[in-house]
PDB file of C-alpha atoms in Angstrom:
ATOM      1  CA  MET A   6       6.636   4.001  32.033  1.00 37.00           C
ATOM      2  CA  SER A   7       2.977   4.997  31.926  1.00 45.00           C
ATOM      3  CA  ASP A   8       0.269   2.954  30.186  1.00 45.00           C
ATOM      4  CA  THR A   9       0.089   5.628  27.495  1.00 42.00           C
ATOM      5  CA  ASP A  10       3.844   5.490  26.862  1.00 44.00           C
ATOM      6  CA  ASP A  11       3.656   1.703  26.719  1.00 44.00           C
ATOM      7  CA  ILE A  12       0.895   1.816  24.072  1.00 42.00           C
ATOM      8  CA  ARG A  13       2.749   4.432  22.021  1.00 42.00           C
ATOM      9  CA  ASN A  14       5.773   2.152  21.774  1.00 42.00           C
ATOM     10  CA  LYS A  15       3.882  -0.893  20.487  1.00 42.00           C
ATOM     11  CA  TYR A  16       2.897  -1.746  16.947  1.00 39.00           C
ATOM     12  CA  ILE A  17      -0.725  -2.888  16.595  1.00 41.00           C
ATOM     13  CA  ARG A  18      -0.634  -5.952  14.306  1.00 43.00           C
ATOM     14  CA  SER A  19      -3.768  -7.855  15.241  1.00 43.00           C
ATOM     15  CA  TYR A  20      -5.983  -6.517  12.430  1.00 46.00           C
ATOM     16  CA  LEU A  21      -3.860  -7.801   9.557  1.00 48.00           C
ATOM     17  CA  ASP A  22      -2.720 -11.330   8.772  1.00 47.00           C
ATOM     18  CA  THR A  23      -0.003 -10.553   6.225  1.00 43.00           C
ATOM     19  CA  GLU A  24       0.921 -14.221   5.846  1.00 44.00           C
ATOM     20  CA  LYS A  25      -2.572 -15.063   4.567  1.00 54.00           C
ATOM     21  CA  PHE A  26      -3.299 -11.997   2.456  1.00 61.00           C
ATOM     22  CA  PRO A  27      -1.845  -8.505   2.913  1.00 77.00           C
ATOM     23  CA  LEU A  28      -5.228  -6.762   2.665  1.00 85.00           C
ATOM     24  CA  SER A  29      -7.824  -6.553   5.413  1.00 87.00           C
ATOM     25  CA  THR A  30     -11.058  -4.598   5.749  1.00 89.00           C
ATOM     26  CA  GLN A  31     -13.305  -3.527   8.574  1.00 85.00           C
ATOM     27  CA  GLN A  32     -16.115  -1.072   9.185  1.00 85.00           C
ATOM     28  CA  VAL A  33     -15.922   0.530  12.605  1.00 80.00           C
ATOM     29  CA  TYR A  34     -19.398   1.674  13.632  1.00 82.00           C
ATOM     30  CA  PRO A  35     -19.545   3.501  15.782  1.00 89.00           C
ATOM     31  CA  GLN A  36     -15.905   4.573  15.883  1.00 89.00           C
ATOM     32  CA  LYS A  37     -14.939   4.938  19.533  1.00 91.00           C
ATOM     33  CA  ASN A  38     -12.226   7.012  21.141  1.00 92.00           C
ATOM     34  CA  THR A  39      -8.874   5.201  20.890  1.00 91.00           C
ATOM     35  CA  PRO A  40      -5.531   5.428  22.699  1.00 90.00           C
ATOM     36  CA  TRP A  41      -2.414   6.575  20.884  1.00 90.00           C
ATOM     37  CA  HIS A  42      -1.162   3.781  18.630  1.00 87.00           C
ATOM     38  CA  GLN A  43       0.687   3.047  15.400  1.00 85.00           C
ATOM     39  CA  HIS A  44       0.616   0.307  12.746  1.00 85.00           C
ATOM     40  CA  ASP A  45       3.115  -1.578  10.611  1.00 82.00           C
ATOM     41  CA  PHE A  46       0.686  -1.478   7.692  1.00 86.00           C
ATOM     42  CA  ILE A  47      -0.936   1.373   5.744  1.00 92.00           C
ATOM     43  CA  GLU A  48      -4.485   2.300   6.708  1.00 94.00           C
ATOM     44  CA  LEU A  49      -6.907   3.829   4.191  1.00 96.00           C
ATOM     45  CA  CYS A  50      -9.832   5.451   6.025  1.00 96.00           C
ATOM     46  CA  ILE A  51     -13.206   6.529   4.593  1.00 96.00           C
ATOM     47  CA  ALA A  52     -15.560   8.460   6.881  1.00 95.00           C
ATOM     48  CA  SER A  53     -19.192   7.855   5.898  1.00 94.00           C
ATOM     49  CA  SER A  54     -21.045   9.534   8.785  1.00 94.00           C
ATOM     50  CA  GLY A  55     -20.623  11.432  12.037  1.00 94.00           C
ATOM     51  CA  SER A  56     -17.472  13.163  13.187  1.00 95.00           C
ATOM     52  CA  GLY A  57     -14.477  12.799  15.472  1.00 95.00           C
ATOM     53  CA  LEU A  58     -11.168  14.429  16.275  1.00 96.00           C
ATOM     54  CA  HIS A  59      -8.197  12.683  14.671  1.00 96.00           C
ATOM     55  CA  GLN A  60      -4.831  13.565  16.200  1.00 94.00           C
ATOM     56  CA  THR A  61      -1.266  12.810  15.181  1.00 92.00           C
ATOM     57  CA  ASP A  62       2.016  13.957  16.667  1.00 86.00           C
ATOM     58  CA  HIS A  63       1.968  16.865  14.190  1.00 88.00           C
ATOM     59  CA  GLU A  64      -1.643  17.995  13.866  1.00 90.00           C
ATOM     60  CA  GLU A  65      -5.257  17.436  14.758  1.00 92.00           C
ATOM     61  CA  LYS A  66      -8.200  17.494  12.373  1.00 94.00           C
ATOM     62  CA  ILE A  67     -11.947  17.065  12.714  1.00 96.00           C
ATOM     63  CA  ILE A  68     -12.963  14.129  10.505  1.00 96.00           C
ATOM     64  CA  ARG A  69     -16.422  14.289   8.928  1.00 95.00           C
ATOM     65  CA  ARG A  70     -18.512  12.435   6.365  1.00 95.00           C
ATOM     66  CA  GLY A  71     -16.726  12.428   3.015  1.00 95.00           C
ATOM     67  CA  ASP A  72     -13.184  12.646   4.381  1.00 96.00           C
ATOM     68  CA  VAL A  73     -10.734  10.116   2.951  1.00 97.00           C
ATOM     69  CA  TYR A  74      -7.236   9.854   4.378  1.00 97.00           C
ATOM     70  CA  VAL A  75      -4.299   7.456   4.543  1.00 96.00           C
ATOM     71  CA  ILE A  76      -2.282   6.751   7.688  1.00 95.00           C
ATOM     72  CA  PRO A  77       1.321   5.786   6.875  1.00 92.00           C
ATOM     73  CA  ARG A  78       3.122   3.024   8.711  1.00 88.00           C
ATOM     74  CA  GLY A  79       4.619   4.115  12.002  1.00 87.00           C
ATOM     75  CA  MET A  80       2.546   7.291  12.414  1.00 91.00           C
ATOM     76  CA  PHE A  81       1.193   7.730  15.942  1.00 91.00           C
ATOM     77  CA  HIS A  82      -2.472   8.709  15.970  1.00 93.00           C
ATOM     78  CA  GLN A  83      -5.639   8.540  18.031  1.00 93.00           C
ATOM     79  CA  TYR A  84      -9.356   9.390  17.889  1.00 95.00           C
ATOM     80  CA  SER A  85     -11.273  11.418  20.464  1.00 94.00           C
ATOM     81  CA  GLN A  86     -14.523  13.395  20.716  1.00 95.00           C
ATOM     82  CA  CYS A  87     -16.216  10.756  18.535  1.00 94.00           C
ATOM     83  CA  SER A  88     -19.941  11.262  17.864  1.00 95.00           C
ATOM     84  CA  GLU A  89     -22.354   8.382  18.369  1.00 93.00           C
ATOM     85  CA  ASP A  90     -22.792   7.973  14.595  1.00 93.00           C
ATOM     86  CA  PHE A  91     -19.095   8.238  13.670  1.00 95.00           C
ATOM     87  CA  ASP A  92     -18.583   5.596  10.958  1.00 94.00           C
ATOM     88  CA  ILE A  93     -15.188   4.804   9.435  1.00 94.00           C
ATOM     89  CA  ILE A  94     -14.375   2.168   6.823  1.00 94.00           C
ATOM     90  CA  ASN A  95     -10.793   0.955   7.145  1.00 93.00           C
ATOM     91  CA  ILE A  96      -8.814  -0.788   4.414  1.00 94.00           C
ATOM     92  CA  LEU A  97      -5.514  -2.086   5.790  1.00 92.00           C
ATOM     93  CA  TYR A  98      -2.771  -3.189   3.426  1.00 90.00           C
ATOM     94  CA  VAL A  99       0.918  -3.858   2.852  1.00 84.00           C
ATOM     95  CA  PRO A 100       1.586  -2.623  -0.708  1.00 84.00           C
ATOM     96  CA  GLU A 101       4.860  -4.524  -1.157  1.00 75.00           C
ATOM     97  CA  LEU A 102       3.043  -7.833  -0.680  1.00 75.00           C
ATOM     98  CA  ILE A 103       0.028  -7.133  -2.868  1.00 77.00           C
ATOM     99  CA  PRO A 104       0.460  -8.621  -6.367  1.00 67.00           C
ATOM    100  CA  MET A 105      -0.585  -5.342  -7.965  1.00 64.00           C
ATOM    101  CA  PRO A 106      -0.200  -5.260 -11.773  1.00 58.00           C
ATOM    102  CA  LEU A 107       1.374  -1.825 -12.126  1.00 56.00           C
ATOM    103  CA  LEU A 108       0.515  -1.174 -15.786  1.00 61.00           C
ATOM    104  CA  ASP A 109       0.102   2.616 -15.956  1.00 65.00           C
ATOM    105  CA  ALA A 110      -0.831   3.159 -12.299  1.00 69.00           C
ATOM    106  CA  THR A 111       2.536   4.713 -11.516  1.00 66.00           C
ATOM    107  CA  TYR A 112       1.820   7.478 -14.035  1.00 66.00           C
ATOM    108  CA  ILE A 113      -1.203   8.715 -12.093  1.00 72.00           C
ATOM    109  CA  PRO A 114      -0.305  11.874 -10.126  1.00 70.00           C
ATOM    110  CA  GLY A 115      -0.681  11.012  -6.472  1.00 79.00           C
ATOM    111  CA  TYR A 116      -0.080   7.253  -6.819  1.00 82.00           C
ATOM    112  CA  GLU A 117       3.147   7.369  -4.813  1.00 79.00           C
ATOM    113  CA  LYS A 118       1.720   9.615  -2.118  1.00 85.00           C
ATOM    114  CA  PHE A 119      -1.797   8.265  -1.769  1.00 91.00           C
ATOM    115  CA  TYR A 120      -1.244   4.528  -2.218  1.00 91.00           C
ATOM    116  CA  LEU A 121       2.375   4.015  -1.167  1.00 87.00           C
ATOM    117  CA  CYS A 122       2.687   6.944   1.279  1.00 88.00           C
ATOM    118  CA  ARG A 123       5.993   7.976  -0.260  1.00 80.00           C
ATOM    119  CA  ASN A 124       7.488  11.451  -0.761  1.00 74.00           C
ATOM    120  CA  LEU A 125       5.539  12.818   2.209  1.00 81.00           C
ATOM    121  CA  GLN A 126       6.686  15.689   4.391  1.00 80.00           C
ATOM    122  CA  PRO A 127       7.342  14.885   8.089  1.00 82.00           C
ATOM    123  CA  GLY A 128       3.992  14.376   9.782  1.00 86.00           C
ATOM    124  CA  GLU A 129       2.057  14.566   6.499  1.00 89.00           C
ATOM    125  CA  PHE A 130      -0.610  12.046   5.566  1.00 93.00           C
ATOM    126  CA  PRO A 131      -2.665  12.019   2.330  1.00 93.00           C
ATOM    127  CA  PHE A 132      -6.087  13.617   2.835  1.00 94.00           C
ATOM    128  CA  MET A 133      -9.009  14.725   0.680  1.00 94.00           C
ATOM    129  CA  HIS A 134     -12.656  15.581   1.129  1.00 94.00           C
ATOM    130  CA  LEU A 135     -15.093  14.075  -1.371  1.00 93.00           C
ATOM    131  CA  GLU A 136     -17.918  16.037  -2.907  1.00 92.00           C
ATOM    132  CA  GLU A 137     -21.341  14.743  -1.903  1.00 91.00           C
ATOM    133  CA  LYS A 138     -21.929  13.180  -5.339  1.00 93.00           C
ATOM    134  CA  ASP A 139     -18.782  11.054  -4.929  1.00 93.00           C
ATOM    135  CA  ILE A 140     -19.333   9.856  -1.354  1.00 94.00           C
ATOM    136  CA  ALA A 141     -22.035   7.226  -1.980  1.00 94.00           C
ATOM    137  CA  PRO A 142     -20.223   5.483  -4.891  1.00 94.00           C
ATOM    138  CA  VAL A 143     -16.950   5.285  -2.942  1.00 95.00           C
ATOM    139  CA  VAL A 144     -18.685   4.016   0.210  1.00 94.00           C
ATOM    140  CA  GLU A 145     -20.542   1.377  -1.830  1.00 94.00           C
ATOM    141  CA  MET A 146     -17.269   0.222  -3.440  1.00 94.00           C
ATOM    142  CA  ALA A 147     -15.707  -0.080   0.007  1.00 94.00           C
ATOM    143  CA  ALA A 148     -18.749  -1.938   1.356  1.00 93.00           C
ATOM    144  CA  GLU A 149     -18.587  -4.414  -1.523  1.00 94.00           C
ATOM    145  CA  LEU A 150     -14.882  -4.933  -0.841  1.00 94.00           C
ATOM    146  CA  ILE A 151     -15.652  -5.627   2.824  1.00 92.00           C
ATOM    147  CA  ARG A 152     -18.330  -8.179   1.906  1.00 92.00           C
ATOM    148  CA  GLU A 153     -16.081  -9.985  -0.543  1.00 91.00           C
ATOM    149  CA  SER A 154     -12.965  -9.966   1.641  1.00 86.00           C
ATOM    150  CA  HIS A 155     -14.895 -11.596   4.484  1.00 86.00           C
ATOM    151  CA  ALA A 156     -16.469 -14.247   2.255  1.00 86.00           C
ATOM    152  CA  ALA A 157     -15.292 -17.847   2.326  1.00 81.00           C
ATOM    153  CA  HIS A 158     -15.986 -18.971  -1.248  1.00 85.00           C
ATOM    154  CA  PRO A 159     -13.195 -19.886  -3.694  1.00 85.00           C
ATOM    155  CA  GLY A 160     -11.830 -16.841  -5.472  1.00 84.00           C
ATOM    156  CA  HIS A 161     -12.677 -14.318  -2.769  1.00 84.00           C
ATOM    157  CA  ILE A 162      -9.051 -13.159  -2.552  1.00 83.00           C
ATOM    158  CA  PHE A 163      -8.887 -12.698  -6.325  1.00 84.00           C
ATOM    159  CA  ASN A 164     -12.188 -10.817  -6.301  1.00 89.00           C
ATOM    160  CA  SER A 165     -11.118  -8.694  -3.324  1.00 89.00           C
ATOM    161  CA  LEU A 166      -7.972  -7.593  -5.110  1.00 87.00           C
ATOM    162  CA  GLY A 167     -10.005  -6.608  -8.183  1.00 89.00           C
ATOM    163  CA  LEU A 168     -12.465  -4.598  -6.086  1.00 93.00           C
ATOM    164  CA  PHE A 169      -9.606  -2.940  -4.213  1.00 93.00           C
ATOM    165  CA  MET A 170      -7.953  -1.896  -7.471  1.00 90.00           C
ATOM    166  CA  HIS A 171     -11.268  -0.544  -8.792  1.00 92.00           C
ATOM    167  CA  MET A 172     -11.821   1.526  -5.663  1.00 94.00           C
ATOM    168  CA  LEU A 173      -8.209   2.678  -5.584  1.00 93.00           C
ATOM    169  CA  GLY A 174      -8.463   3.828  -9.196  1.00 90.00           C
ATOM    170  CA  LYS A 175     -11.517   5.931  -8.354  1.00 92.00           C
ATOM    171  CA  LEU A 176      -9.843   7.474  -5.315  1.00 94.00           C
ATOM    172  CA  LEU A 177      -6.630   8.187  -7.218  1.00 90.00           C
ATOM    173  CA  SER A 178      -8.576   9.993  -9.938  1.00 87.00           C
ATOM    174  CA  LEU A 179     -10.197  12.179  -7.278  1.00 90.00           C
ATOM    175  CA  PHE A 180      -6.953  12.708  -5.366  1.00 89.00           C
ATOM    176  CA  SER A 181      -4.929  13.549  -8.471  1.00 76.00           C
ATOM    177  CA  VAL A 182      -7.255  16.434  -9.360  1.00 70.00           C
ATOM    178  CA  ASN A 183      -5.383  18.484  -6.787  1.00 60.00           C
ATOM    179  CA  ALA A 184      -1.934  17.049  -7.523  1.00 57.00           C
ATOM    180  CA  PRO A 185       0.621  19.492  -8.970  1.00 52.00           C
ATOM    181  CA  GLU A 186       0.784  19.332 -12.749  1.00 47.00           C
ATOM    182  CA  THR A 187       4.493  20.164 -12.564  1.00 41.00           C
ATOM    183  CA  GLU A 188       5.429  16.631 -11.463  1.00 52.00           C
ATOM    184  CA  ASN A 189       6.756  15.806 -14.937  1.00 54.00           C
ATOM    185  CA  TYR A 190       9.197  13.224 -13.612  1.00 56.00           C
ATOM    186  CA  TYR A 191       6.378  10.684 -13.806  1.00 59.00           C
ATOM    187  CA  LEU A 192       6.233  11.110 -17.562  1.00 61.00           C
ATOM    188  CA  SER A 193      10.002  11.380 -18.020  1.00 70.00           C
ATOM    189  CA  THR A 194      10.538   7.941 -16.483  1.00 80.00           C
ATOM    190  CA  ALA A 195       7.389   6.278 -17.868  1.00 76.00           C
ATOM    191  CA  ASP A 196       9.262   4.316 -20.531  1.00 83.00           C
ATOM    192  CA  VAL A 197      11.786   3.061 -17.975  1.00 88.00           C
ATOM    193  CA  VAL A 198       9.041   1.923 -15.587  1.00 83.00           C
ATOM    194  CA  SER A 199       7.237   0.185 -18.445  1.00 81.00           C
ATOM    195  CA  TYR A 200      10.435  -1.565 -19.539  1.00 87.00           C
ATOM    196  CA  LEU A 201      11.158  -2.781 -15.995  1.00 89.00           C
ATOM    197  CA  ASN A 202       7.582  -3.998 -15.588  1.00 84.00           C
ATOM    198  CA  THR A 203       7.908  -6.247 -18.625  1.00 85.00           C
ATOM    199  CA  HIS A 204      11.586  -7.256 -18.297  1.00 89.00           C
ATOM    200  CA  TYR A 205      11.930  -7.579 -14.519  1.00 89.00           C
ATOM    201  CA  ASP A 206      13.274 -11.155 -14.807  1.00 90.00           C
ATOM    202  CA  LYS A 207      16.144 -10.107 -17.109  1.00 92.00           C
ATOM    203  CA  LYS A 208      19.564  -8.696 -16.293  1.00 92.00           C
ATOM    204  CA  ILE A 209      19.233  -4.953 -16.881  1.00 93.00           C
ATOM    205  CA  SER A 210      22.006  -2.364 -16.808  1.00 94.00           C
ATOM    206  CA  ILE A 211      21.665   1.262 -15.791  1.00 94.00           C
ATOM    207  CA  ALA A 212      23.216   2.174 -19.140  1.00 94.00           C
ATOM    208  CA  LYS A 213      20.316   0.429 -20.909  1.00 94.00           C
ATOM    209  CA  LEU A 214      17.796   2.359 -18.831  1.00 94.00           C
ATOM    210  CA  CYS A 215      19.591   5.647 -19.501  1.00 93.00           C
ATOM    211  CA  SER A 216      19.325   4.901 -23.216  1.00 93.00           C
ATOM    212  CA  ILE A 217      15.605   4.211 -22.910  1.00 91.00           C
ATOM    213  CA  ALA A 218      15.001   7.390 -20.913  1.00 88.00           C
ATOM    214  CA  GLY A 219      17.309   9.521 -23.047  1.00 90.00           C
ATOM    215  CA  MET A 220      19.006  11.047 -20.029  1.00 90.00           C
ATOM    216  CA  SER A 221      22.206  10.845 -18.021  1.00 92.00           C
ATOM    217  CA  LYS A 222      22.619   8.432 -15.109  1.00 93.00           C
ATOM    218  CA  ALA A 223      22.358  11.264 -12.585  1.00 92.00           C
ATOM    219  CA  ALA A 224      19.158  12.613 -14.170  1.00 90.00           C
ATOM    220  CA  LEU A 225      17.630   9.139 -14.431  1.00 90.00           C
ATOM    221  CA  MET A 226      18.366   8.274 -10.814  1.00 91.00           C
ATOM    222  CA  GLN A 227      16.975  11.586  -9.573  1.00 87.00           C
ATOM    223  CA  ASN A 228      13.779  11.489 -11.644  1.00 85.00           C
ATOM    224  CA  PHE A 229      13.151   7.787 -11.085  1.00 86.00           C
ATOM    225  CA  HIS A 230      13.479   8.193  -7.325  1.00 82.00           C
ATOM    226  CA  LYS A 231      11.043  11.113  -7.363  1.00 76.00           C
ATOM    227  CA  ALA A 232       8.551   9.057  -9.366  1.00 72.00           C
ATOM    228  CA  THR A 233       8.798   5.743  -7.509  1.00 75.00           C
ATOM    229  CA  GLY A 234      10.558   6.436  -4.219  1.00 74.00           C
ATOM    230  CA  THR A 235      13.378   3.991  -4.990  1.00 83.00           C
ATOM    231  CA  THR A 236      16.160   3.183  -7.470  1.00 90.00           C
ATOM    232  CA  PRO A 237      15.586   1.336 -10.767  1.00 92.00           C
ATOM    233  CA  LEU A 238      17.338  -1.820  -9.578  1.00 92.00           C
ATOM    234  CA  GLN A 239      15.494  -1.872  -6.246  1.00 90.00           C
ATOM    235  CA  TYR A 240      12.248  -1.353  -8.153  1.00 88.00           C
ATOM    236  CA  GLN A 241      13.134  -4.332 -10.352  1.00 91.00           C
ATOM    237  CA  LEU A 242      13.931  -6.396  -7.249  1.00 92.00           C
ATOM    238  CA  GLN A 243      10.515  -5.571  -5.746  1.00 86.00           C
ATOM    239  CA  LEU A 244       8.850  -6.733  -8.970  1.00 87.00           C
ATOM    240  CA  LYS A 245      10.765 -10.004  -8.811  1.00 90.00           C
ATOM    241  CA  ILE A 246       9.737 -10.639  -5.213  1.00 89.00           C
ATOM    242  CA  ALA A 247       6.107  -9.717  -5.953  1.00 83.00           C
ATOM    243  CA  GLU A 248       6.055 -12.323  -8.738  1.00 86.00           C
ATOM    244  CA  ALA A 249       7.728 -14.859  -6.447  1.00 89.00           C
ATOM    245  CA  VAL A 250       4.972 -14.271  -3.862  1.00 84.00           C
ATOM    246  CA  ILE A 251       2.344 -15.109  -6.487  1.00 81.00           C
ATOM    247  CA  LEU A 252       4.173 -18.281  -7.544  1.00 87.00           C
ATOM    248  CA  LEU A 253       4.644 -19.437  -3.949  1.00 87.00           C
ATOM    249  CA  ARG A 254       0.921 -19.010  -3.318  1.00 79.00           C
ATOM    250  CA  SER A 255      -0.453 -20.378  -6.566  1.00 78.00           C
ATOM    251  CA  THR A 256       1.932 -23.145  -7.693  1.00 85.00           C
ATOM    252  CA  SER A 257       3.765 -26.166  -6.313  1.00 88.00           C
ATOM    253  CA  LYS A 258       7.020 -25.182  -8.006  1.00 92.00           C
ATOM    254  CA  SER A 259      10.161 -25.598  -5.925  1.00 94.00           C
ATOM    255  CA  ILE A 260      11.872 -22.561  -4.434  1.00 95.00           C
ATOM    256  CA  SER A 261      14.834 -22.992  -6.787  1.00 95.00           C
ATOM    257  CA  GLU A 262      12.460 -23.113  -9.775  1.00 95.00           C
ATOM    258  CA  ILE A 263      10.721 -19.948  -8.611  1.00 95.00           C
ATOM    259  CA  ALA A 264      14.084 -18.244  -8.080  1.00 95.00           C
ATOM    260  CA  MET A 265      15.149 -19.039 -11.651  1.00 95.00           C
ATOM    261  CA  GLU A 266      11.778 -18.045 -13.108  1.00 93.00           C
ATOM    262  CA  THR A 267      11.883 -14.645 -11.455  1.00 93.00           C
ATOM    263  CA  GLY A 268      15.418 -13.874 -12.602  1.00 94.00           C
ATOM    264  CA  PHE A 269      17.592 -15.041  -9.689  1.00 95.00           C
ATOM    265  CA  SER A 270      20.566 -17.220 -10.624  1.00 91.00           C
ATOM    266  CA  ASP A 271      21.418 -17.871  -6.963  1.00 93.00           C
ATOM    267  CA  THR A 272      18.733 -19.514  -4.803  1.00 94.00           C
ATOM    268  CA  ASN A 273      20.446 -18.434  -1.575  1.00 95.00           C
ATOM    269  CA  TYR A 274      20.532 -14.811  -2.716  1.00 95.00           C
ATOM    270  CA  PHE A 275      16.859 -15.096  -3.670  1.00 95.00           C
ATOM    271  CA  GLY A 276      16.068 -16.387  -0.184  1.00 94.00           C
ATOM    272  CA  ARG A 277      17.923 -13.536   1.510  1.00 94.00           C
ATOM    273  CA  GLN A 278      16.223 -10.860  -0.604  1.00 93.00           C
ATOM    274  CA  PHE A 279      12.794 -12.468  -0.177  1.00 91.00           C
ATOM    275  CA  LYS A 280      13.184 -12.459   3.614  1.00 89.00           C
ATOM    276  CA  ARG A 281      14.476  -8.871   3.621  1.00 87.00           C
ATOM    277  CA  ILE A 282      11.428  -7.602   1.719  1.00 84.00           C
ATOM    278  CA  THR A 283       8.649  -9.841   3.081  1.00 82.00           C
ATOM    279  CA  GLY A 284       9.996 -10.644   6.542  1.00 80.00           C
ATOM    280  CA  SER A 285       9.911 -14.435   6.015  1.00 84.00           C
ATOM    281  CA  PRO A 286      12.074 -16.940   4.098  1.00 90.00           C
ATOM    282  CA  PRO A 287      10.336 -18.367   0.994  1.00 92.00           C
ATOM    283  CA  GLY A 288       9.756 -21.784   2.548  1.00 90.00           C
ATOM    284  CA  SER A 289       8.310 -20.378   5.761  1.00 87.00           C
ATOM    285  CA  TYR A 290       6.156 -17.963   3.795  1.00 83.00           C
ATOM    286  CA  ARG A 291       4.642 -20.793   1.769  1.00 84.00           C
ATOM    287  CA  LYS A 292       3.960 -22.875   4.890  1.00 79.00           C
ATOM    288  CA  LEU A 293       2.271 -19.945   6.627  1.00 69.00           C
ATOM    289  CA  PHE A 294       0.090 -19.239   3.634  1.00 59.00           C
ATOM    290  CA  PHE A 295      -1.101 -22.840   3.338  1.00 57.00           C
ATOM    291  CA  ARG A 296      -1.349 -23.639   7.028  1.00 51.00           C
TER     292      ARG A 296
END
């Protein structure tokens, strides 16, 4: 096996400490040529100056100032032909582990594609080019996020999440300008998403959700999957685990108490689902976070 093949079969994890906080930032200046590699996190990239050739297994594209793009997990890519002033801001994140209050974010066209990297064609990655008037504000938001995320004062994680959401909202509004207006399944399932967001800790039947949506089970499942990339019950499970992550980090409640509070009647089942989604059992996750 060649060195290149060896690199292409490894996941690069060193930039992101998901046990501490599943959001990391860095400004790469100048961006150098890189070998082929892939990540087990999503990478939001903002080019603020210079240029370079970005290659994936499916395409190659010259990246210039004002380009914003998102690299999905597992996508092989590399940079070459980088200019001396090539500047890229990278925001690395694991969306399932970020305690993101969904509110109406899921209704924004492009949310699933741009933020979650769902419903993409093979080899596709979200990409847009900002107009000159939008570049400076976005770069300043990203720079502020970098400063805050690398700070050591109390509350920097809370502040970083707020800044990330603010920047993401701006980027989604710009990205959604070009999103197809025919994606009406977002609106058709809006009431169901809202109900799950506020009743995630309750026992919910598909029949109840069909009644809320005013559609058959088949139609609900199809439209909900298009809008969120998953089923209603899996979506509810992800909400439960996201809330459990917050409680593990911010309270001294026992694991059984957290399981009950987030709607699990069986602590063992809670532990299995938590490990499946986060990669760590609840107890280990809490120890890693507070180490």
